[in-house]
Amino acid sequence: MMGRIDGDIVILGIAGKMGVTLGMMALRAVRESGVERRVIGVARFSNPEHETTLREFGLETIRCDLLDPTAVASLPDADNIIYMVGRKFGTQGDEAMTWAINTVVPSHVARRYATSRIVMFSTGCVYPFVPSTSDGPDENVGMDGVGDYAQAAVARERVFQYYSESGGTPILMYRLNYAIDLRYGVLHDIAQLICNDQPVDLTMPCFNCIWQRDANDRALRCLERCASPPAVLNVTGPESHDLRETALALADKLGKTVSFTGTPSETTWLSNASKSIALFGPPETSIEDMIEMTATWITLGGSSLGKPTHFEVADGKY
Ligand SMILES: NC(=O)c1ccc[n+]([C@@H]2O[C@H](COP(=O)([O-])OP(=O)(O)OC[C@H]3O[C@@H](n4cnc5c(N)ncnc54)[C@H](OP(=O)(O)O)[C@@H]3O)[C@@H](O)[C@H]2O)c1
């Protein structure tokens, strides 16, 4: 794919949980394709270590507060944009900032990059809750997110949709239901609870997840799938996982017992990824591998990003 597409790549919001590894994956793919192409990462770099990591790997970086329209206007041209900016945690009590990040920044970016193709990271939280026993909504289900974050995520899509439809910008709404790696995510959180002898809350009784490497791979390949009006793609693993059974499997690998709390809700946030799996094949990393790797990581005292997912939240308040 990197041999086929034209132009440079700008990754906006590169400094988060997923962006640093996505940027490195993109540059590795560019190098292996043999095509000359700049890969530029943009963020405020609140944690300067992320900028150092990216620069040492060979990416270019630009410090920019994307809420500042003048700063956005001065960003370099690029045919390919991966848009990863978002705000979820900390919304409760500071709702206005979440709405600003998820609506004002998209407006600046969509206007600055009106002639680029944009893979826009969205979330499965734009969908309404569905029965916990269902396969989850596919891309034809209307958006109806629960809570300020989810509603602002709907608005993030709507702003990009507006510019795509009015100006012809090719965009793909990449609706992700949850990426995880060794240092964060629902499996990491459950394993930590088990190791600390804390109960696992079953309020949200099942979940989807996808290994971060697979999620990043799909996001980059979506550059070839952008369209106007925007394309929409659910991205997660092929199945939903029962939280209780997953916790029991993790406890078994950790050699611990697990206790539970909370009453399982009849509805939850799920996503049906059949379309992305038909396009790209199943993700390479299975749930069994993720459980095994997570248990090993936690047993060995591996690091944590210290960013809990709050997988138990049932009212959309983050
Ligand atoms: N991780 C998941 O499982 C998941 C699931 C569903 C959807 N998503 C979506 O996928 C995207 C990427 O996920 P993530 O977990 O990597 O997100 P994240 O950890 O929250 O990272 C967000 C990024 O946005 C940057 N940013 C925030 N405000 C900014 C501003 N004003 N100017 C410039 N940069 C700004 C942050 O870096 P600085 O603070 O350094 O600027 C950071 O790089 C997010 O939009 C999220 O909504 C993720």
Short mmCIF file of C-alpha atoms and ligand atoms in Angstrom, two decimals:
data_model
loop_
_atom_site.label_atom_id
_atom_site.label_comp_id
_atom_site.label_asym_id
_atom_site.label_seq_id
_atom_site.Cartn_x
_atom_site.Cartn_y
_atom_site.Cartn_z
CA MET A 1 0.00 0.00 0.00
CA MET A 2 2.80 2.42 0.86
CA GLY A 3 4.18 1.77 -2.63
CA ARG A 4 0.86 2.67 -4.25
CA ILE A 5 -0.37 5.85 -2.56
CA ASP A 6 0.94 9.33 -3.38
CA GLY A 7 2.42 11.92 -1.08
CA ASP A 8 3.52 12.52 2.47
CA ILE A 9 1.77 11.40 5.66
CA VAL A 10 0.86 13.72 8.51
CA ILE A 11 -0.34 12.07 11.74
CA LEU A 12 -2.30 14.53 13.87
CA GLY A 13 -2.50 13.65 17.57
CA ILE A 14 0.42 11.26 17.28
CA ALA A 15 1.49 11.42 20.95
CA GLY A 16 -1.25 9.25 22.47
CA LYS A 17 -1.56 5.59 23.38
CA MET A 18 -1.77 4.47 19.76
CA GLY A 19 -0.11 7.22 17.76
CA VAL A 20 3.53 6.66 18.64
CA THR A 21 3.47 3.04 17.46
CA LEU A 22 1.28 3.91 14.47
CA GLY A 23 3.84 6.50 13.39
CA MET A 24 6.69 4.03 13.70
CA MET A 25 4.71 1.39 11.79
CA ALA A 26 4.00 3.90 9.00
CA LEU A 27 7.67 4.84 8.66
CA ARG A 28 8.76 1.18 8.66
CA ALA A 29 6.26 0.47 5.90
CA VAL A 30 7.47 3.48 3.90
CA ARG A 31 11.07 2.29 4.21
CA GLU A 32 10.16 -1.24 3.13
CA SER A 33 8.14 0.07 0.17
CA GLY A 34 11.24 1.79 -1.20
CA VAL A 35 9.23 4.96 -1.96
CA GLU A 36 10.45 8.31 -0.60
CA ARG A 37 7.78 9.80 1.66
CA ARG A 38 7.84 12.06 4.70
CA VAL A 39 6.07 10.87 7.84
CA ILE A 40 5.35 13.81 10.14
CA GLY A 41 3.87 13.52 13.62
CA VAL A 42 1.95 16.44 15.14
CA ALA A 43 0.87 16.93 18.76
CA ARG A 44 1.51 19.28 21.66
CA PHE A 45 3.85 16.56 23.00
CA SER A 46 2.66 17.04 26.56
CA ASN A 47 5.03 14.17 27.30
CA PRO A 48 8.27 15.16 25.51
CA GLU A 49 9.58 11.57 25.69
CA HIS A 50 7.15 10.64 22.90
CA GLU A 51 8.68 13.25 20.62
CA THR A 52 12.17 11.96 21.40
CA THR A 53 11.11 8.36 20.65
CA LEU A 54 9.61 9.37 17.31
CA ARG A 55 12.57 11.50 16.27
CA GLU A 56 15.07 8.81 17.19
CA PHE A 57 13.09 6.41 15.03
CA GLY A 58 13.31 8.85 12.11
CA LEU A 59 9.96 10.63 12.03
CA GLU A 60 9.72 14.38 11.73
CA THR A 61 7.71 16.01 14.51
CA ILE A 62 5.93 19.34 14.87
CA ARG A 63 4.68 20.77 18.13
CA CYS A 64 1.27 22.29 17.58
CA ASP A 65 -1.84 23.03 19.59
CA LEU A 66 -4.50 22.10 17.06
CA LEU A 67 -7.04 24.34 18.78
CA ASP A 68 -5.01 27.27 17.40
CA PRO A 69 -6.19 27.96 13.82
CA THR A 70 -3.07 29.95 12.94
CA ALA A 71 -0.84 27.07 14.01
CA VAL A 72 -2.96 24.59 12.03
CA ALA A 73 -2.74 26.82 8.95
CA SER A 74 1.06 26.66 9.10
CA LEU A 75 1.26 22.83 9.11
CA PRO A 76 2.90 21.30 6.03
CA ASP A 77 0.87 20.07 3.05
CA ALA A 78 0.34 16.32 2.85
CA ASP A 79 -1.81 14.06 0.69
CA ASN A 80 -2.43 11.68 3.59
CA ILE A 81 -3.74 12.57 7.03
CA ILE A 82 -4.26 10.21 9.94
CA TYR A 83 -6.40 12.11 12.44
CA MET A 84 -6.02 10.74 16.00
CA VAL A 85 -6.95 13.74 18.13
CA GLY A 86 -9.58 13.13 20.76
CA ARG A 87 -10.58 13.66 24.36
CA LYS A 88 -12.53 11.18 26.46
CA PHE A 89 -11.22 10.88 30.02
CA GLY A 90 -11.65 13.99 32.12
CA THR A 91 -14.86 14.93 30.31
CA GLN A 92 -16.95 14.81 33.48
CA GLY A 93 -16.63 18.29 35.00
CA ASP A 94 -14.83 19.74 31.95
CA GLU A 95 -17.33 18.94 29.21
CA ALA A 96 -16.60 22.10 27.22
CA MET A 97 -12.99 21.10 26.60
CA THR A 98 -14.11 17.69 25.29
CA TRP A 99 -16.53 19.38 22.91
CA ALA A 100 -13.85 21.85 21.79
CA ILE A 101 -11.25 19.15 21.09
CA ASN A 102 -13.79 16.97 19.30
CA THR A 103 -15.46 19.68 17.20
CA VAL A 104 -13.28 22.80 16.92
CA VAL A 105 -10.10 20.88 16.03
CA PRO A 106 -11.91 18.84 13.32
CA SER A 107 -13.15 22.08 11.78
CA HIS A 108 -9.63 23.58 11.65
CA VAL A 109 -8.17 20.36 10.27
CA ALA A 110 -10.88 19.67 7.68
CA ARG A 111 -10.43 23.15 6.26
CA ARG A 112 -6.61 23.00 6.31
CA TYR A 113 -6.51 19.60 4.63
CA ALA A 114 -9.55 19.96 2.32
CA THR A 115 -7.74 18.32 -0.61
CA SER A 116 -6.05 15.50 1.38
CA ARG A 117 -7.43 12.07 2.17
CA ILE A 118 -8.20 11.74 5.88
CA VAL A 119 -8.51 8.62 8.00
CA MET A 120 -10.41 9.98 10.97
CA PHE A 121 -10.21 8.01 14.22
CA SER A 122 -13.70 7.75 15.64
CA THR A 123 -15.16 5.33 18.16
CA GLY A 124 -17.80 2.61 18.49
CA CYS A 125 -19.22 4.78 21.28
CA VAL A 126 -21.07 6.76 18.59
CA TYR A 127 -23.56 3.85 18.49
CA PRO A 128 -26.40 3.38 20.97
CA PHE A 129 -26.20 0.64 23.58
CA VAL A 130 -27.38 -2.71 22.20
CA PRO A 131 -28.44 -5.98 23.87
CA SER A 132 -25.39 -7.67 25.42
CA THR A 133 -26.31 -10.86 23.57
CA SER A 134 -26.32 -9.18 20.12
CA ASP A 135 -23.62 -9.08 17.44
CA GLY A 136 -23.39 -5.30 17.83
CA PRO A 137 -24.33 -2.53 15.40
CA ASP A 138 -22.91 -2.51 11.90
CA GLU A 139 -22.15 0.66 9.95
CA ASN A 140 -25.79 1.06 8.86
CA VAL A 141 -27.01 1.69 12.41
CA GLY A 142 -27.57 5.39 13.13
CA MET A 143 -25.34 7.26 15.59
CA ASP A 144 -26.83 7.90 19.04
CA GLY A 145 -24.00 8.00 21.59
CA VAL A 146 -24.66 8.01 25.35
CA GLY A 147 -23.12 10.82 27.40
CA ASP A 148 -21.08 13.93 26.60
CA TYR A 149 -18.02 12.12 25.25
CA ALA A 150 -20.02 9.91 22.90
CA GLN A 151 -22.15 12.84 21.73
CA ALA A 152 -19.02 14.91 21.08
CA ALA A 153 -17.62 11.94 19.13
CA VAL A 154 -20.79 11.98 16.99
CA ALA A 155 -20.21 15.70 16.46
CA ARG A 156 -16.55 15.02 15.50
CA GLU A 157 -17.82 12.79 12.70
CA ARG A 158 -20.52 15.26 11.67
CA VAL A 159 -18.00 18.11 11.29
CA PHE A 160 -15.78 15.99 9.04
CA GLN A 161 -18.84 14.71 7.17
CA TYR A 162 -19.92 18.30 6.50
CA TYR A 163 -16.59 19.25 4.95
CA SER A 164 -16.38 16.00 3.00
CA GLU A 165 -19.84 16.46 1.50
CA SER A 166 -19.54 20.20 0.87
CA GLY A 167 -15.94 20.25 -0.35
CA GLY A 168 -15.33 16.72 -1.63
CA THR A 169 -12.62 15.78 0.88
CA PRO A 170 -12.14 11.99 0.85
CA ILE A 171 -12.54 10.77 4.44
CA LEU A 172 -12.95 7.46 6.26
CA MET A 173 -14.60 7.36 9.68
CA TYR A 174 -12.58 4.73 11.51
CA ARG A 175 -14.90 3.58 14.33
CA LEU A 176 -12.65 1.74 16.76
CA ASN A 177 -13.83 -0.46 19.64
CA TYR A 178 -11.09 -0.74 21.77
CA ALA A 179 -7.45 -1.10 20.89
CA ILE A 180 -5.33 -2.69 23.60
CA ASP A 181 -1.68 -3.47 24.13
CA LEU A 182 0.39 -4.77 27.01
CA ARG A 183 0.43 -1.41 28.81
CA TYR A 184 -3.24 -0.46 28.67
CA GLY A 185 -6.69 -1.70 27.82
CA VAL A 186 -9.42 -3.88 29.25
CA LEU A 187 -7.25 -7.01 29.63
CA HIS A 188 -4.48 -5.03 31.31
CA ASP A 189 -7.03 -3.45 33.68
CA ILE A 190 -8.65 -6.79 34.59
CA ALA A 191 -5.25 -8.44 35.16
CA GLN A 192 -4.21 -5.60 37.46
CA LEU A 193 -7.44 -5.88 39.47
CA ILE A 194 -6.92 -9.62 39.87
CA CYS A 195 -3.30 -9.17 40.99
CA ASN A 196 -4.35 -6.52 43.50
CA ASP A 197 -7.13 -8.81 44.86
CA GLN A 198 -9.75 -6.28 43.78
CA PRO A 199 -13.12 -7.38 42.36
CA VAL A 200 -13.86 -7.16 38.64
CA ASP A 201 -17.00 -5.14 37.89
CA LEU A 202 -19.35 -7.02 35.56
CA THR A 203 -21.76 -4.13 34.93
CA MET A 204 -20.77 -4.03 31.25
CA PRO A 205 -20.85 -7.79 30.73
CA CYS A 206 -19.10 -8.12 27.38
CA PHE A 207 -16.71 -6.19 25.19
CA ASN A 208 -14.88 -6.08 21.87
CA CYS A 209 -11.18 -5.49 21.51
CA ILE A 210 -8.39 -5.57 18.94
CA TRP A 211 -4.64 -5.73 19.41
CA GLN A 212 -3.15 -2.26 18.87
CA ARG A 213 -0.78 -3.47 16.16
CA ASP A 214 -3.72 -4.83 14.14
CA ALA A 215 -5.73 -1.65 14.72
CA ASN A 216 -2.84 0.55 13.57
CA ASP A 217 -2.24 -1.64 10.51
CA ARG A 218 -5.91 -1.31 9.52
CA ALA A 219 -5.88 2.45 10.06
CA LEU A 220 -2.96 2.94 7.68
CA ARG A 221 -4.50 0.68 5.06
CA CYS A 222 -7.71 2.72 5.29
CA LEU A 223 -5.87 5.54 3.47
CA GLU A 224 -6.85 3.70 0.28
CA ARG A 225 -10.50 3.55 1.35
CA CYS A 226 -11.30 7.25 1.92
CA ALA A 227 -14.29 8.60 0.02
CA SER A 228 -16.67 11.53 -0.35
CA PRO A 229 -19.28 11.26 1.11
CA PRO A 230 -17.22 9.65 3.87
CA ALA A 231 -16.68 5.91 4.09
CA VAL A 232 -17.46 4.36 7.49
CA LEU A 233 -15.75 1.32 8.97
CA ASN A 234 -16.14 -0.47 12.31
CA VAL A 235 -12.78 -1.78 13.50
CA THR A 236 -12.47 -4.36 16.24
CA GLY A 237 -12.02 -8.09 16.65
CA PRO A 238 -14.34 -10.67 15.09
CA GLU A 239 -16.22 -11.56 18.27
CA SER A 240 -17.47 -10.08 21.54
CA HIS A 241 -15.98 -11.44 24.76
CA ASP A 242 -17.75 -12.32 27.98
CA LEU A 243 -16.12 -10.25 30.73
CA ARG A 244 -16.58 -12.91 33.42
CA GLU A 245 -15.09 -15.70 31.31
CA THR A 246 -12.20 -13.46 30.25
CA ALA A 247 -11.44 -12.59 33.89
CA LEU A 248 -11.52 -16.28 34.84
CA ALA A 249 -9.12 -17.12 31.99
CA LEU A 250 -6.74 -14.33 33.05
CA ALA A 251 -6.91 -15.39 36.71
CA ASP A 252 -6.06 -18.93 35.68
CA LYS A 253 -2.97 -17.75 33.77
CA LEU A 254 -1.98 -15.51 36.68
CA GLY A 255 -2.42 -18.34 39.22
CA LYS A 256 -4.87 -16.20 41.20
CA THR A 257 -8.52 -16.29 42.17
CA VAL A 258 -10.89 -13.58 40.99
CA SER A 259 -13.92 -12.00 42.68
CA PHE A 260 -16.71 -10.09 40.99
CA THR A 261 -18.98 -7.14 41.69
CA GLY A 262 -21.76 -5.34 39.81
CA THR A 263 -24.95 -6.54 38.18
CA PRO A 264 -24.57 -7.31 34.47
CA SER A 265 -26.48 -4.82 32.35
CA GLU A 266 -28.78 -6.09 29.61
CA THR A 267 -27.31 -3.59 27.15
CA THR A 268 -23.77 -2.51 26.40
CA TRP A 269 -21.47 -0.93 23.79
CA LEU A 270 -20.59 -3.42 21.07
CA SER A 271 -19.55 -3.17 17.45
CA ASN A 272 -19.89 -5.47 14.45
CA ALA A 273 -16.64 -5.50 12.47
CA SER A 274 -17.74 -7.86 9.67
CA LYS A 275 -17.11 -5.23 6.98
CA SER A 276 -13.52 -4.46 8.01
CA ILE A 277 -12.80 -8.18 8.41
CA ALA A 278 -14.14 -8.81 4.90
CA LEU A 279 -11.84 -6.02 3.61
CA PHE A 280 -8.66 -6.81 5.53
CA GLY A 281 -9.10 -10.34 6.86
CA PRO A 282 -9.30 -11.23 10.56
CA PRO A 283 -6.87 -9.46 12.90
CA GLU A 284 -3.62 -11.42 13.30
CA THR A 285 -3.69 -11.46 17.11
CA SER A 286 -6.29 -13.74 18.72
CA ILE A 287 -7.96 -13.15 22.08
CA GLU A 288 -6.15 -16.24 23.42
CA ASP A 289 -2.78 -14.68 22.48
CA MET A 290 -3.79 -11.35 24.02
CA ILE A 291 -4.76 -13.04 27.30
CA GLU A 292 -1.54 -15.07 27.36
CA MET A 293 0.69 -12.07 26.61
CA THR A 294 -1.11 -9.82 29.11
CA ALA A 295 -0.82 -12.39 31.92
CA THR A 296 2.89 -12.84 31.20
CA TRP A 297 3.43 -9.08 31.10
CA ILE A 298 1.69 -8.46 34.41
CA THR A 299 3.46 -11.43 36.04
CA LEU A 300 6.83 -10.04 34.97
CA GLY A 301 5.94 -6.61 36.37
CA GLY A 302 5.72 -4.97 32.94
CA SER A 303 4.99 -1.27 32.76
CA SER A 304 1.57 0.38 32.69
CA LEU A 305 0.54 3.61 30.99
CA GLY A 306 -1.54 4.30 34.10
CA LYS A 307 -4.55 5.09 31.91
CA PRO A 308 -7.47 2.89 33.03
CA THR A 309 -10.15 2.28 30.40
CA HIS A 310 -13.06 2.50 32.85
CA PHE A 311 -14.59 -0.47 31.05
CA GLU A 312 -17.22 -0.67 33.80
CA VAL A 313 -18.78 2.74 33.00
CA ALA A 314 -22.43 2.21 31.99
CA ASP A 315 -23.72 5.79 31.79
CA GLY A 316 -21.27 7.29 29.28
CA LYS A 317 -19.76 9.59 31.96
CA TYR A 318 -15.95 9.62 31.71
N1 LIG B 1 -7.41 3.66 22.26
C1 LIG B 1 -8.59 3.15 21.97
O1 LIG B 1 -8.91 2.00 22.26
C2 LIG B 1 -9.62 3.98 21.23
C3 LIG B 1 -10.92 3.48 21.10
C4 LIG B 1 -11.86 4.22 20.37
C5 LIG B 1 -11.48 5.42 19.79
N2 LIG B 1 -10.21 5.88 19.94
C6 LIG B 1 -9.87 7.15 19.29
O2 LIG B 1 -8.64 6.98 18.62
C7 LIG B 1 -7.83 8.15 18.75
C8 LIG B 1 -6.43 7.75 19.19
O3 LIG B 1 -6.54 6.97 20.38
P1 LIG B 1 -5.49 7.11 21.55
O4 LIG B 1 -5.90 6.12 22.57
O5 LIG B 1 -4.10 7.09 21.00
O6 LIG B 1 -5.85 8.59 22.04
P2 LIG B 1 -5.12 9.46 23.17
O7 LIG B 1 -4.17 8.62 23.94
O8 LIG B 1 -6.18 10.19 23.91
O9 LIG B 1 -4.27 10.50 22.29
C9 LIG B 1 -4.85 11.66 21.79
C10 LIG B 1 -3.79 12.50 21.13
O10 LIG B 1 -4.30 13.79 20.82
C11 LIG B 1 -3.29 14.76 21.15
N3 LIG B 1 -3.98 16.00 21.36
C12 LIG B 1 -5.02 16.23 22.20
N4 LIG B 1 -5.36 17.52 22.14
C13 LIG B 1 -4.52 18.12 21.26
C14 LIG B 1 -4.36 19.44 20.78
N5 LIG B 1 -5.14 20.45 21.22
N6 LIG B 1 -3.40 19.69 19.87
C15 LIG B 1 -2.60 18.68 19.46
N7 LIG B 1 -2.70 17.42 19.85
C16 LIG B 1 -3.64 17.14 20.75
C17 LIG B 1 -2.57 14.21 22.37
O11 LIG B 1 -1.20 14.54 22.57
P3 LIG B 1 -0.66 15.84 23.35
O12 LIG B 1 -1.34 15.89 24.69
O13 LIG B 1 0.81 15.63 23.48
O14 LIG B 1 -1.01 16.97 22.45
C18 LIG B 1 -2.53 12.74 21.92
O15 LIG B 1 -1.48 12.60 21.01
C19 LIG B 1 -8.56 9.07 19.73
O16 LIG B 1 -9.15 10.10 18.98
C20 LIG B 1 -9.67 8.25 20.33
O17 LIG B 1 -10.87 9.01 20.44
C21 LIG B 1 -9.28 5.17 20.64
#
